[in-house]
mmCIF file of C-alpha atoms in Angstrom:
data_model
loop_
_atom_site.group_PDB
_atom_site.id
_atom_site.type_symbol
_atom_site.label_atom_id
_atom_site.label_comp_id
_atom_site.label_asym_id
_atom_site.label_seq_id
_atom_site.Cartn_x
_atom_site.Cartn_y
_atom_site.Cartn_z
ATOM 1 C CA UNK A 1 -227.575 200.935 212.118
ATOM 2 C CA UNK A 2 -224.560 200.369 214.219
ATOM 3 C CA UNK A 3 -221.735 198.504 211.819
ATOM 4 C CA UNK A 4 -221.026 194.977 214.101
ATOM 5 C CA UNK A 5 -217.552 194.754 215.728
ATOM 6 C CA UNK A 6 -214.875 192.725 214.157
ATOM 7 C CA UNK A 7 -213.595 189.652 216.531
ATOM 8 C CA UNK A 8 -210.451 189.952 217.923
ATOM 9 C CA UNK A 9 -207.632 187.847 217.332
ATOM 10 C CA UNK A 10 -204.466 187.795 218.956
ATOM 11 C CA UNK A 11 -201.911 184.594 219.919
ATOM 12 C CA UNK A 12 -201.561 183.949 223.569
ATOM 13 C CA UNK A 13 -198.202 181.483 225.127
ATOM 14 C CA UNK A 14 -197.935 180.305 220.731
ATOM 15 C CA UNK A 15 -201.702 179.153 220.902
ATOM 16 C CA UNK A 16 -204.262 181.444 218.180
ATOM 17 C CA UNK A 17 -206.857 182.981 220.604
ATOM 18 C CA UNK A 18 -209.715 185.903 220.265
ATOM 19 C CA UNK A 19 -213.215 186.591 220.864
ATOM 20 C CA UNK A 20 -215.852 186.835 218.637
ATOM 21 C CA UNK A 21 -218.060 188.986 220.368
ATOM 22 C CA UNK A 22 -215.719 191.852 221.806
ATOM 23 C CA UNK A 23 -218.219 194.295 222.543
ATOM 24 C CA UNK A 24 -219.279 192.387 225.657
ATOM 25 C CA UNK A 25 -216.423 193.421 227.482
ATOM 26 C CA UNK A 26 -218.464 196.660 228.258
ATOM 27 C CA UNK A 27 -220.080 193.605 231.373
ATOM 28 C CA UNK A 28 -216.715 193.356 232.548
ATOM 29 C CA UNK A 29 -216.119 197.228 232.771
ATOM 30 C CA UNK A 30 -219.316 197.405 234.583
ATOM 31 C CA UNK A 31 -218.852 194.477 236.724
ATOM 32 C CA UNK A 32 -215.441 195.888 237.871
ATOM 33 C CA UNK A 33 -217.103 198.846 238.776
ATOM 34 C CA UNK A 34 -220.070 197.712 240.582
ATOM 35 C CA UNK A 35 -217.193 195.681 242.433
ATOM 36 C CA UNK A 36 -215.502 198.453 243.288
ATOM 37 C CA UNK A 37 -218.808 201.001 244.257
ATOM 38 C CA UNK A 38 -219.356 198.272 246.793
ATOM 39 C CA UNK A 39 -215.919 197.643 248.404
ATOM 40 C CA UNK A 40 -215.980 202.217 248.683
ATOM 41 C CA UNK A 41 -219.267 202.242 249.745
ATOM 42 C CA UNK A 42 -218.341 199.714 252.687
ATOM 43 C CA UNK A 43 -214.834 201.736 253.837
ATOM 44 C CA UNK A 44 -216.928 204.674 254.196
ATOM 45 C CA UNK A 45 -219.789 203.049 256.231
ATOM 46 C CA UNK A 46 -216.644 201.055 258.402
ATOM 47 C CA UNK A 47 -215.312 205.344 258.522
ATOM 48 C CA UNK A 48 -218.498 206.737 259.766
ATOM 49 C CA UNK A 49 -219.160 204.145 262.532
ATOM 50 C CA UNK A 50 -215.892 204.905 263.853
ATOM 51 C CA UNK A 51 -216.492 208.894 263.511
ATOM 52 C CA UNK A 52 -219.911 207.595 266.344
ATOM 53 C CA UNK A 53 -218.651 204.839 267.962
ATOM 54 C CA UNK A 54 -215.867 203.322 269.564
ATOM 55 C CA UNK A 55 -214.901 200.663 267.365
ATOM 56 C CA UNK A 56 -215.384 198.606 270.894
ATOM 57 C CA UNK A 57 -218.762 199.540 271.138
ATOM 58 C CA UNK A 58 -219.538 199.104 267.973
ATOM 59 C CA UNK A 59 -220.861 195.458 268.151
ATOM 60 C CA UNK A 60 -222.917 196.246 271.409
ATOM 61 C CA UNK A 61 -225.046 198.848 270.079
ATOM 62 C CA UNK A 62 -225.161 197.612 266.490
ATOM 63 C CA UNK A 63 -224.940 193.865 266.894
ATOM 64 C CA UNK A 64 -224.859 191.557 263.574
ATOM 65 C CA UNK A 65 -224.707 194.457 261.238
ATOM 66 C CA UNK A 66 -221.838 193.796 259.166
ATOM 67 C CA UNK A 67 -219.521 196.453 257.525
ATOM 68 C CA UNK A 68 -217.756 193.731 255.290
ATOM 69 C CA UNK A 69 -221.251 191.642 253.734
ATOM 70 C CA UNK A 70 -222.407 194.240 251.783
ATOM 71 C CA UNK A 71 -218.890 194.848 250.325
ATOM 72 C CA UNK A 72 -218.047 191.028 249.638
ATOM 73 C CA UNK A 73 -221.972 190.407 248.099
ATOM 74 C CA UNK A 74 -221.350 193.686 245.691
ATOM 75 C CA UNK A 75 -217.512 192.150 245.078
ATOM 76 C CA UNK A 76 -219.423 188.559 244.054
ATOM 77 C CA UNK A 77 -222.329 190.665 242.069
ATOM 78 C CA UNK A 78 -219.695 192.436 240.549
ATOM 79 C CA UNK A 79 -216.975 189.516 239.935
ATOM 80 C CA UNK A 80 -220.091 187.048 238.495
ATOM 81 C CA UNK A 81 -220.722 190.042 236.115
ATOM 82 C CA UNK A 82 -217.558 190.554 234.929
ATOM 83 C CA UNK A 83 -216.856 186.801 234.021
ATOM 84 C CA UNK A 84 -220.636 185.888 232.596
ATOM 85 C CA UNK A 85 -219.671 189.342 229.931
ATOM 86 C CA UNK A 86 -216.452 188.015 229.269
ATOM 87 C CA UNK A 87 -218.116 184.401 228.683
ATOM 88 C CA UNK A 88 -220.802 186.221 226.263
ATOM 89 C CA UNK A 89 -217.995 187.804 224.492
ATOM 90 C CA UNK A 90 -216.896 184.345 223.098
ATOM 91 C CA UNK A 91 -213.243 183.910 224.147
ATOM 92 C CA UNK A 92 -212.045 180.985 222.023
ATOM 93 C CA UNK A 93 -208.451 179.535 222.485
ATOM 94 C CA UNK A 94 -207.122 176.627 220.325
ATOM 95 C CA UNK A 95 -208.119 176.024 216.115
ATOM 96 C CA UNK A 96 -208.788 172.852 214.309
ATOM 97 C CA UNK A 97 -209.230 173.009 210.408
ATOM 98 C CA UNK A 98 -212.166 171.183 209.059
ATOM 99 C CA UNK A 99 -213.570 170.255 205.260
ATOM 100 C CA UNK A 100 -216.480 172.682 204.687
ATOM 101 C CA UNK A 101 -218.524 171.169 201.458
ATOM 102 C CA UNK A 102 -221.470 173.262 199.586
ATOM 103 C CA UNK A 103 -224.146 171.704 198.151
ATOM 104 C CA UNK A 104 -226.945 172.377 196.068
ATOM 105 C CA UNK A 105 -228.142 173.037 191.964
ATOM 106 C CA UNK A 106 -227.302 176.317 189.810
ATOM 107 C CA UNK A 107 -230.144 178.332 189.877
ATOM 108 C CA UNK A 108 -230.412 181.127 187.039
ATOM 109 C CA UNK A 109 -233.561 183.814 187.703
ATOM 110 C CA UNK A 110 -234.402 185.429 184.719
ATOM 111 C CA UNK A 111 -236.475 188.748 185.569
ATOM 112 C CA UNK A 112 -239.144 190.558 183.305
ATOM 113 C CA UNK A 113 -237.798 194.289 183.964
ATOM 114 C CA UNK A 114 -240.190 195.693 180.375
ATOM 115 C CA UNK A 115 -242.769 198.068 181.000
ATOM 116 C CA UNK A 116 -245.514 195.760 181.083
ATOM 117 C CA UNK A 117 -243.722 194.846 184.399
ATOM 118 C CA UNK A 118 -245.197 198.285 185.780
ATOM 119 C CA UNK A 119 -248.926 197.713 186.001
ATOM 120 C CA UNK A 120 -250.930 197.611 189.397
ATOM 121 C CA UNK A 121 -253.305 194.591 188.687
ATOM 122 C CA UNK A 122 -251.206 193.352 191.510
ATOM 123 C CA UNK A 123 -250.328 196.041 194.173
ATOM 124 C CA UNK A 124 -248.359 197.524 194.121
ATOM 125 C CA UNK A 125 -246.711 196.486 190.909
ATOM 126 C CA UNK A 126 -246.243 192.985 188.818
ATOM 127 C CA UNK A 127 -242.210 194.310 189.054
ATOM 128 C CA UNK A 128 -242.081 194.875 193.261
ATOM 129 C CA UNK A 129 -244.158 191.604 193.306
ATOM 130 C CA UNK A 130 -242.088 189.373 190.950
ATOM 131 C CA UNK A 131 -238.995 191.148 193.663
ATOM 132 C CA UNK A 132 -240.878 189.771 196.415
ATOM 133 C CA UNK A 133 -240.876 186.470 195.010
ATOM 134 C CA UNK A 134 -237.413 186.234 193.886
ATOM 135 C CA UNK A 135 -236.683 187.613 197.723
ATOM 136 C CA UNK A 136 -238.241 184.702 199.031
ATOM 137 C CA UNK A 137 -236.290 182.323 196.880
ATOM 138 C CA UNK A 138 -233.281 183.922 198.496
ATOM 139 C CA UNK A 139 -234.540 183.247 202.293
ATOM 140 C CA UNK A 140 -235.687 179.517 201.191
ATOM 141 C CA UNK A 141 -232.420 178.314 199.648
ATOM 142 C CA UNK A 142 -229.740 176.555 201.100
ATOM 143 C CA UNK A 143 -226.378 175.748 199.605
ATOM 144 C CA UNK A 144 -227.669 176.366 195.870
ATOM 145 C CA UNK A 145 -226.150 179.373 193.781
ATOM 146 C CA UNK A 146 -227.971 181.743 191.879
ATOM 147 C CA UNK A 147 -227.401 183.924 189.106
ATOM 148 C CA UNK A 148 -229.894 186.879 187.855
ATOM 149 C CA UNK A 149 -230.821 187.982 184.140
ATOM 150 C CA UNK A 150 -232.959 190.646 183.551
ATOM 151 C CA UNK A 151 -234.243 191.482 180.173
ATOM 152 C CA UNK A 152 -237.200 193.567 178.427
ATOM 153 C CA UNK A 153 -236.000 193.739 174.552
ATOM 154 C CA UNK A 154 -232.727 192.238 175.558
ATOM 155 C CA UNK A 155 -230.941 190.866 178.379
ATOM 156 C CA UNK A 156 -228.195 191.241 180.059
ATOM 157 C CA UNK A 157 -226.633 189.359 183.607
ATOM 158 C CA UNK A 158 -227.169 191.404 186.731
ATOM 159 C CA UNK A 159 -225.416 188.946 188.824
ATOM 160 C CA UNK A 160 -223.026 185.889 187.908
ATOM 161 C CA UNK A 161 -223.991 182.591 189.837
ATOM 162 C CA UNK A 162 -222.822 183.161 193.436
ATOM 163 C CA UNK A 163 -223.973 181.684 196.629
ATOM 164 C CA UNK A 164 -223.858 185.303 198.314
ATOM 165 C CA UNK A 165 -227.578 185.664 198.322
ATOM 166 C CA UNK A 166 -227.158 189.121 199.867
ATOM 167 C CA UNK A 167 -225.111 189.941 196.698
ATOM 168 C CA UNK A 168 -228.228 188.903 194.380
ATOM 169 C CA UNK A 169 -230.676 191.035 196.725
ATOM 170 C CA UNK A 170 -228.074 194.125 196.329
ATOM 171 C CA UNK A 171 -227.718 193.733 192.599
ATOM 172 C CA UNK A 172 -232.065 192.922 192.636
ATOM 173 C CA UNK A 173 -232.754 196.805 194.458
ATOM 174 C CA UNK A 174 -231.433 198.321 191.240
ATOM 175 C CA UNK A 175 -233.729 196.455 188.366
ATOM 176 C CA UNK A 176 -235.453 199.862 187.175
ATOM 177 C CA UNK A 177 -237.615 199.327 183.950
ATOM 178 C CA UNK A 178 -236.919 202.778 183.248
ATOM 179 C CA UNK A 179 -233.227 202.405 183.051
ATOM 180 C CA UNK A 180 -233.199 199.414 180.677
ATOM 181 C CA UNK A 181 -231.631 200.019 177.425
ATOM 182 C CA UNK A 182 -234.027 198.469 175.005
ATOM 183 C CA UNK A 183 -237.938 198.805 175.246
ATOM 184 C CA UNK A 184 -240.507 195.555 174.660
ATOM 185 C CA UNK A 185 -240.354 192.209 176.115
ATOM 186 C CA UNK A 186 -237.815 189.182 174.937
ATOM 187 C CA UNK A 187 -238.012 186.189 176.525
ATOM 188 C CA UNK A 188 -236.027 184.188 173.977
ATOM 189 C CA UNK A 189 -233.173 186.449 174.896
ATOM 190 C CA UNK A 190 -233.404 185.872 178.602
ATOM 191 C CA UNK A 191 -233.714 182.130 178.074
ATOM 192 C CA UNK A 192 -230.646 181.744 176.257
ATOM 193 C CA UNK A 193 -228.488 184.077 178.178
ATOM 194 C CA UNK A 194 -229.421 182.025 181.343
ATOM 195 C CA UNK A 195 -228.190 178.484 179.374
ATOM 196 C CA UNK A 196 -224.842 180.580 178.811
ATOM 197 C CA UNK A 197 -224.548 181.293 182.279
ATOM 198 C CA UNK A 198 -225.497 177.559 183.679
ATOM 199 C CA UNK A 199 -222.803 176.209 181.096
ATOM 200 C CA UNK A 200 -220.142 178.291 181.963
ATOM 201 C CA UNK A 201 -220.513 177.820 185.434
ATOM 202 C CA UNK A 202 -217.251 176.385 187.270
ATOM 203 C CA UNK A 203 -218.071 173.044 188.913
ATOM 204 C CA UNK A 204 -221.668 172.999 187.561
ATOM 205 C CA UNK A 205 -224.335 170.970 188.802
ATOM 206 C CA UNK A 206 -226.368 167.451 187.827
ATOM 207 C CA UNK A 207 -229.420 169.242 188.216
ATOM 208 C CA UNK A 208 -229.562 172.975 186.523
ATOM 209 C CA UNK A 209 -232.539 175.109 186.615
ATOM 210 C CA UNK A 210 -234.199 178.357 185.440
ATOM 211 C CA UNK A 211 -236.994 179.940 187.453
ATOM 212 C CA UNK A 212 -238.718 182.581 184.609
ATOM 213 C CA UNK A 213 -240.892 185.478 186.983
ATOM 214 C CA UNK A 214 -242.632 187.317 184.030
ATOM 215 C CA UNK A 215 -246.296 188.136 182.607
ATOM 216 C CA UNK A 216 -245.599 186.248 179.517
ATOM 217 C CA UNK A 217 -245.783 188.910 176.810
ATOM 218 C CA UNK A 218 -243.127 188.016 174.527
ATOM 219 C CA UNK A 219 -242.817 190.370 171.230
ATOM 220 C CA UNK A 220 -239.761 189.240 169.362
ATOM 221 C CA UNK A 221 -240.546 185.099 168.679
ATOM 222 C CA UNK A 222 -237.454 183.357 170.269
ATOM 223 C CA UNK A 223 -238.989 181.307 172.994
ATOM 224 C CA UNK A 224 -239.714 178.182 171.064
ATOM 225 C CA UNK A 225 -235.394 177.586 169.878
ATOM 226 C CA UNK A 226 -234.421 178.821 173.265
ATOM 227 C CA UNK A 227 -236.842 176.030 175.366
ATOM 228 C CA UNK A 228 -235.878 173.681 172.923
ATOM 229 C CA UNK A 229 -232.415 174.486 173.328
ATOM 230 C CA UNK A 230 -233.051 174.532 177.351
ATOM 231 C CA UNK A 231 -234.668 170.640 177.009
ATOM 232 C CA UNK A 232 -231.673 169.209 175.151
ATOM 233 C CA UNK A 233 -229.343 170.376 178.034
ATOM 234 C CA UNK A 234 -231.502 168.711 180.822
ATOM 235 C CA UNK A 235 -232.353 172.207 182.183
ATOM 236 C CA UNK A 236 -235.968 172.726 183.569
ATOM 237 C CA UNK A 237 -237.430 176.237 183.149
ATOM 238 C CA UNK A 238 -239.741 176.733 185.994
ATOM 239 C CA UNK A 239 -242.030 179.981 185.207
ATOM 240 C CA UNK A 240 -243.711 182.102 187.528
ATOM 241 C CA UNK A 241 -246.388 184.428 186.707
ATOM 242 C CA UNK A 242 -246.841 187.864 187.833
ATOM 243 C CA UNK A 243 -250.000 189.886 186.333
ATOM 244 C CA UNK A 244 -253.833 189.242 185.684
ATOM 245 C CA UNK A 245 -255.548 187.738 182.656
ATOM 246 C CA UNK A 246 -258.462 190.317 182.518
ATOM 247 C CA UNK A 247 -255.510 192.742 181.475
ATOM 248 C CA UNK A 248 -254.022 195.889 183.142
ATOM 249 C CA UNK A 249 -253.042 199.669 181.123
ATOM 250 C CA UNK A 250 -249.274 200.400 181.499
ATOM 251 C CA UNK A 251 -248.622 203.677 183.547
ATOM 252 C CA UNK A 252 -246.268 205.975 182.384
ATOM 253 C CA UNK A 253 -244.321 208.326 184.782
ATOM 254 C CA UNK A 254 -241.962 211.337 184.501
ATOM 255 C CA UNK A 255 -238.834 211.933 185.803
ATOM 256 C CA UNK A 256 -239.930 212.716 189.202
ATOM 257 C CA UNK A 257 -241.482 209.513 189.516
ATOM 258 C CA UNK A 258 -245.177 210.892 189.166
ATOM 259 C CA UNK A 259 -247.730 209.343 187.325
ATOM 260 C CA UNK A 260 -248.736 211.571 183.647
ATOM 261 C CA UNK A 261 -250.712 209.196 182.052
ATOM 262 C CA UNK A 262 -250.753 205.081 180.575
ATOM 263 C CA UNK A 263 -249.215 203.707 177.735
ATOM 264 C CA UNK A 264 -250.563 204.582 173.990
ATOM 265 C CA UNK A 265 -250.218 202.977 171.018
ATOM 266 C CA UNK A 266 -249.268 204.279 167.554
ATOM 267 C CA UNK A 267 -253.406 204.397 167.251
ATOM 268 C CA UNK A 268 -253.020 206.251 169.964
ATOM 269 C CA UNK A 269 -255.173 203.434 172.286
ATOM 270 C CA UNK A 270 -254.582 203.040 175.563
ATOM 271 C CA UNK A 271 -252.241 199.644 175.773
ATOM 272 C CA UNK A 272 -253.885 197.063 177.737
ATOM 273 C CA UNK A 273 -251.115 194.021 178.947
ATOM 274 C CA UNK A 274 -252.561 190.730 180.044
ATOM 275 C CA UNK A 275 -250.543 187.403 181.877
ATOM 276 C CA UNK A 276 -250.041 185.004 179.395
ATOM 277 C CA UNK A 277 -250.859 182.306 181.342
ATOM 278 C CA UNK A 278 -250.656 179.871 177.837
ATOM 279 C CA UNK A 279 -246.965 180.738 176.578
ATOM 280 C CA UNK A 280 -245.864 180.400 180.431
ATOM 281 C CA UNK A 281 -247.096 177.166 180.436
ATOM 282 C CA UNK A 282 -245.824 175.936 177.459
ATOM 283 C CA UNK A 283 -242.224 176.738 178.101
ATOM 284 C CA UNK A 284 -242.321 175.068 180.984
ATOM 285 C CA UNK A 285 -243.635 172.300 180.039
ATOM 286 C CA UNK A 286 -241.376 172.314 176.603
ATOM 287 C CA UNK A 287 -238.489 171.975 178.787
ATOM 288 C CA UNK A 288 -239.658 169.677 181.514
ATOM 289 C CA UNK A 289 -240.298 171.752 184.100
ATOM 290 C CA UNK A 290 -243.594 173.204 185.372
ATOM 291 C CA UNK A 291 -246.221 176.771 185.862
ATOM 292 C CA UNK A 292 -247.076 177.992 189.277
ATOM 293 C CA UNK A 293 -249.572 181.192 189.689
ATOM 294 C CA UNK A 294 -250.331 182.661 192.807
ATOM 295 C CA UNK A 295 -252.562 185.712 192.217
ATOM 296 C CA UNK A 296 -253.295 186.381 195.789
ATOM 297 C CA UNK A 297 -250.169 184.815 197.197
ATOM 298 C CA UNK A 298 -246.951 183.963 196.685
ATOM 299 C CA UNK A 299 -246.157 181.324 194.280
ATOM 300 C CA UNK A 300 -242.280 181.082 194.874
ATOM 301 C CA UNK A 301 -242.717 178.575 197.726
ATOM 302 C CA UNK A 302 -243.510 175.562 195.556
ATOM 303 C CA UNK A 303 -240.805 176.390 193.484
ATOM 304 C CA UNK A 304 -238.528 176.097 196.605
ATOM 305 C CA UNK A 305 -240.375 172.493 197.094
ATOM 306 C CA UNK A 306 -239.783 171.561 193.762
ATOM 307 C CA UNK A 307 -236.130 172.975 193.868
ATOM 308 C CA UNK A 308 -235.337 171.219 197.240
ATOM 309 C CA UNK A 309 -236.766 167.962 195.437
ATOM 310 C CA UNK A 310 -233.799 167.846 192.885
ATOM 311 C CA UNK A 311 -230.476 165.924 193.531
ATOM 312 C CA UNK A 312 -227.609 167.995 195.184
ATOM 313 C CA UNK A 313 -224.122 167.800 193.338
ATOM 314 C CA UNK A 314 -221.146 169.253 195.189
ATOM 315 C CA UNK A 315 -220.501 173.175 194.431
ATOM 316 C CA UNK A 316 -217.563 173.787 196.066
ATOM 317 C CA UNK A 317 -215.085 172.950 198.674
ATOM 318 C CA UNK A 318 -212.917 174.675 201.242
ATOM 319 C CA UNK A 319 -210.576 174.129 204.242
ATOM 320 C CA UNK A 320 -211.880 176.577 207.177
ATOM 321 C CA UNK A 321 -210.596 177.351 210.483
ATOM 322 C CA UNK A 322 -213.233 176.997 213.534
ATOM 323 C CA UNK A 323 -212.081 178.457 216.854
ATOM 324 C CA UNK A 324 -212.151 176.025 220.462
ATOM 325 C CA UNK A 325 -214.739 178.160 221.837
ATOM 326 C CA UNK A 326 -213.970 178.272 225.867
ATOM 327 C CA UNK A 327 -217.312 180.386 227.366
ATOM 328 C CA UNK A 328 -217.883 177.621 229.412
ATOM 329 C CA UNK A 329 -214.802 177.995 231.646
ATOM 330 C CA UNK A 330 -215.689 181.547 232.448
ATOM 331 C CA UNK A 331 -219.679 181.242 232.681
ATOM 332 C CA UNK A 332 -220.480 178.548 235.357
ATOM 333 C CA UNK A 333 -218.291 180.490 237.781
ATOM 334 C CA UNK A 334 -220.218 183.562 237.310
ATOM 335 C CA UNK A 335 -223.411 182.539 237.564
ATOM 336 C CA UNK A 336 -222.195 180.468 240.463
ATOM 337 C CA UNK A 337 -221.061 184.082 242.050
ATOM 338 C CA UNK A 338 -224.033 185.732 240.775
ATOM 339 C CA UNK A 339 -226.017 182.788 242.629
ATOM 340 C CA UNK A 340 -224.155 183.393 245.687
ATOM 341 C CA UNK A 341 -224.050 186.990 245.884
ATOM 342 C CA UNK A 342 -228.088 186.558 246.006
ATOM 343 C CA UNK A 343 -227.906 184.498 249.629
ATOM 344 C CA UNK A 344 -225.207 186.244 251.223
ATOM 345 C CA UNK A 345 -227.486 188.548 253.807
ATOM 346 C CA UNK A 346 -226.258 191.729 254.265
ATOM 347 C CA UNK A 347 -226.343 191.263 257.902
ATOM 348 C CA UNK A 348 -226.511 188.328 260.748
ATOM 349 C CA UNK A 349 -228.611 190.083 262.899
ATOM 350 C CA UNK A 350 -229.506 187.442 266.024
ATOM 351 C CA UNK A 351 -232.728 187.443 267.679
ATOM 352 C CA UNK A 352 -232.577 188.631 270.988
ATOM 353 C CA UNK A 353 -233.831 185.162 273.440
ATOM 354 C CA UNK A 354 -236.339 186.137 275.555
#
């Protein structure tokens, strides 16, 4: 994909001028050229009825054909061209500074990256679903920041809070349960690193939330301090779960990225993991905040609703510079030649009166 052109900015008689959209300029070029095609194409039709003719006979035997029309409609086709691709190129002139203000709630998304996270009882896997889900999120917000934990027997932050959703989906491609450092599922640990980051976020919000996309397996016992903990800070945990409750075997694949064969256990039984629909619920409602379960859908738009619910605190502030944009001056003229250029006849023939 072709990498988009910088604007241009330049200062013109002390005032700050550019365009945004340089690459239009390639309609002037081609207006200038179409202008010029016609006004050549016209000397050389003048030059060949004057190689036949007598420039005195010229009007007898070729009355109302025009040598100069077709140059001057190609010159207003060409002209209208020129200024309507300089007017989509955005040429601004003149800046005013204006107070931009964000805002929205911190948003933490802690992310079940464990193994269990790699079963097909939702295609193609509970992982690239729950990444679906969290991608939608990230189309649905507006002015809110989010941060991402992922965990399986610990957690760590993949991204700090940031309003760069684009960031987040970036940092979100890379989530591998293969590549995490500790095996099993903690969602104690992934709780409480998401409080961390909502308290030590700069300018923090009222309203502070943590949106949970896992199946629910938890084998390390840390859930109930960390909702509790979550509930005394006024933060809702709003869980979304990813998997089926008749239960699913783990696939395990090698390096190549092939399947071999599911998980065993020390038994050597084929490991069956199941969506715990009952310790989802009960950490969200533990810390005020509620379940949603979309096995044929996604569930992430009602956690958008419930987000967009919440009262917006101010994030962040800044001064930015917004250019006097001045397309107008430079597109009603060339349509208005373009317009023209369309009834100008290329001849006044007369009809002979009988």
């Amino acid at each position: 994909m072709t990498p988009p052109v910088e604007p241009w900015r330049f200062t013109v008689l002390g005032y700050q001028a550019g365009l945004a959209q340089p690459l239009y300029l390639l309609l002037v070029l081609v207006g200038v050229l179409l202008g010029s095609l016609a006004l050549v194409g016209a000397l050389r039709r003048r030059s060949r009825v004057r190689a036949f003719l007598n420039e005195r006979h010229a009007e007898r035997f070729t009355p109302g054909v025009s040598v100069w029309r077709p140059a001057v409609q190609g010159g207003m086709y060409g002209l209208g061209l020129a200024l309507f691709g300089f007017a989509l190129a955005q040429p601004q002139c003149g800046t005013k500074s204006e107070l931009t203000k964000r805002r929205g709630i911190d948003v933490v998304v802690a992310l079940d990256a464990s193994k269990s996270m790699l079963a097909r009882d939702i295609q193609p896997s509970r992982l690239e679903r729950a990444k679906l889900e969290l991608t939608t999120l990230l189309d649905e917000l507006k002015g809110d920041r989010v941060g991402l934990v992922v965990f399986a027997g610990d957690a760590f932050i993949q991204s700090p809070l940031t309003s760069d959703y684009s960031a987040v989906k970036l940092f979100l491609r890379a989530v591998d349960p293969e590549i995490m450092p500790q095996g099993g599922t903690n969602v104690g640990a992934a709780l409480k690193l998401a409080k961390q980051v909502l308290d030590n976020a700069d300018r923090g919000s009222k309203e502070r939330v943590v949106v949970l996309l896992s199946d629910g397996e938890d084998l390390f016992g840390e859930v109930s301090e960390a909702t509790e903990a979550l509930k005394e800070a006024n933060v809702q945990v709003l869980t979304v779960g990813v998997g089926s409750e008749s239960g699913e075997p783990i696939p395990v694949y090698d390096r190549r990225g092939e399947f071999v064969d599911y998980k065993k256990d020390a038994n050597g039984e084929t490991v069956i993991t199941r969506l715990d629909r009952a310790g989802l619920t009960a950490i969200a409602e533990g810390s005020g905040g509620a379940f949603f379960y979309q096995p044929r859908g996604v569930a992430m738009a009602q956690v958008v609703e419930r987000i967009d619910q919440m009262q917006k605190s101010e994030l962040e502030s800044r001064v930015t510079v917004r250019y006097d944009e001045r397309f107008q001056s430079f597109a009603i003229p060339g349509l208005a030649l373009l317009a023209l250029g369309m009834l100008l006849l290329p001849s006044s023939r007369r009809r002979s009166s009988t």
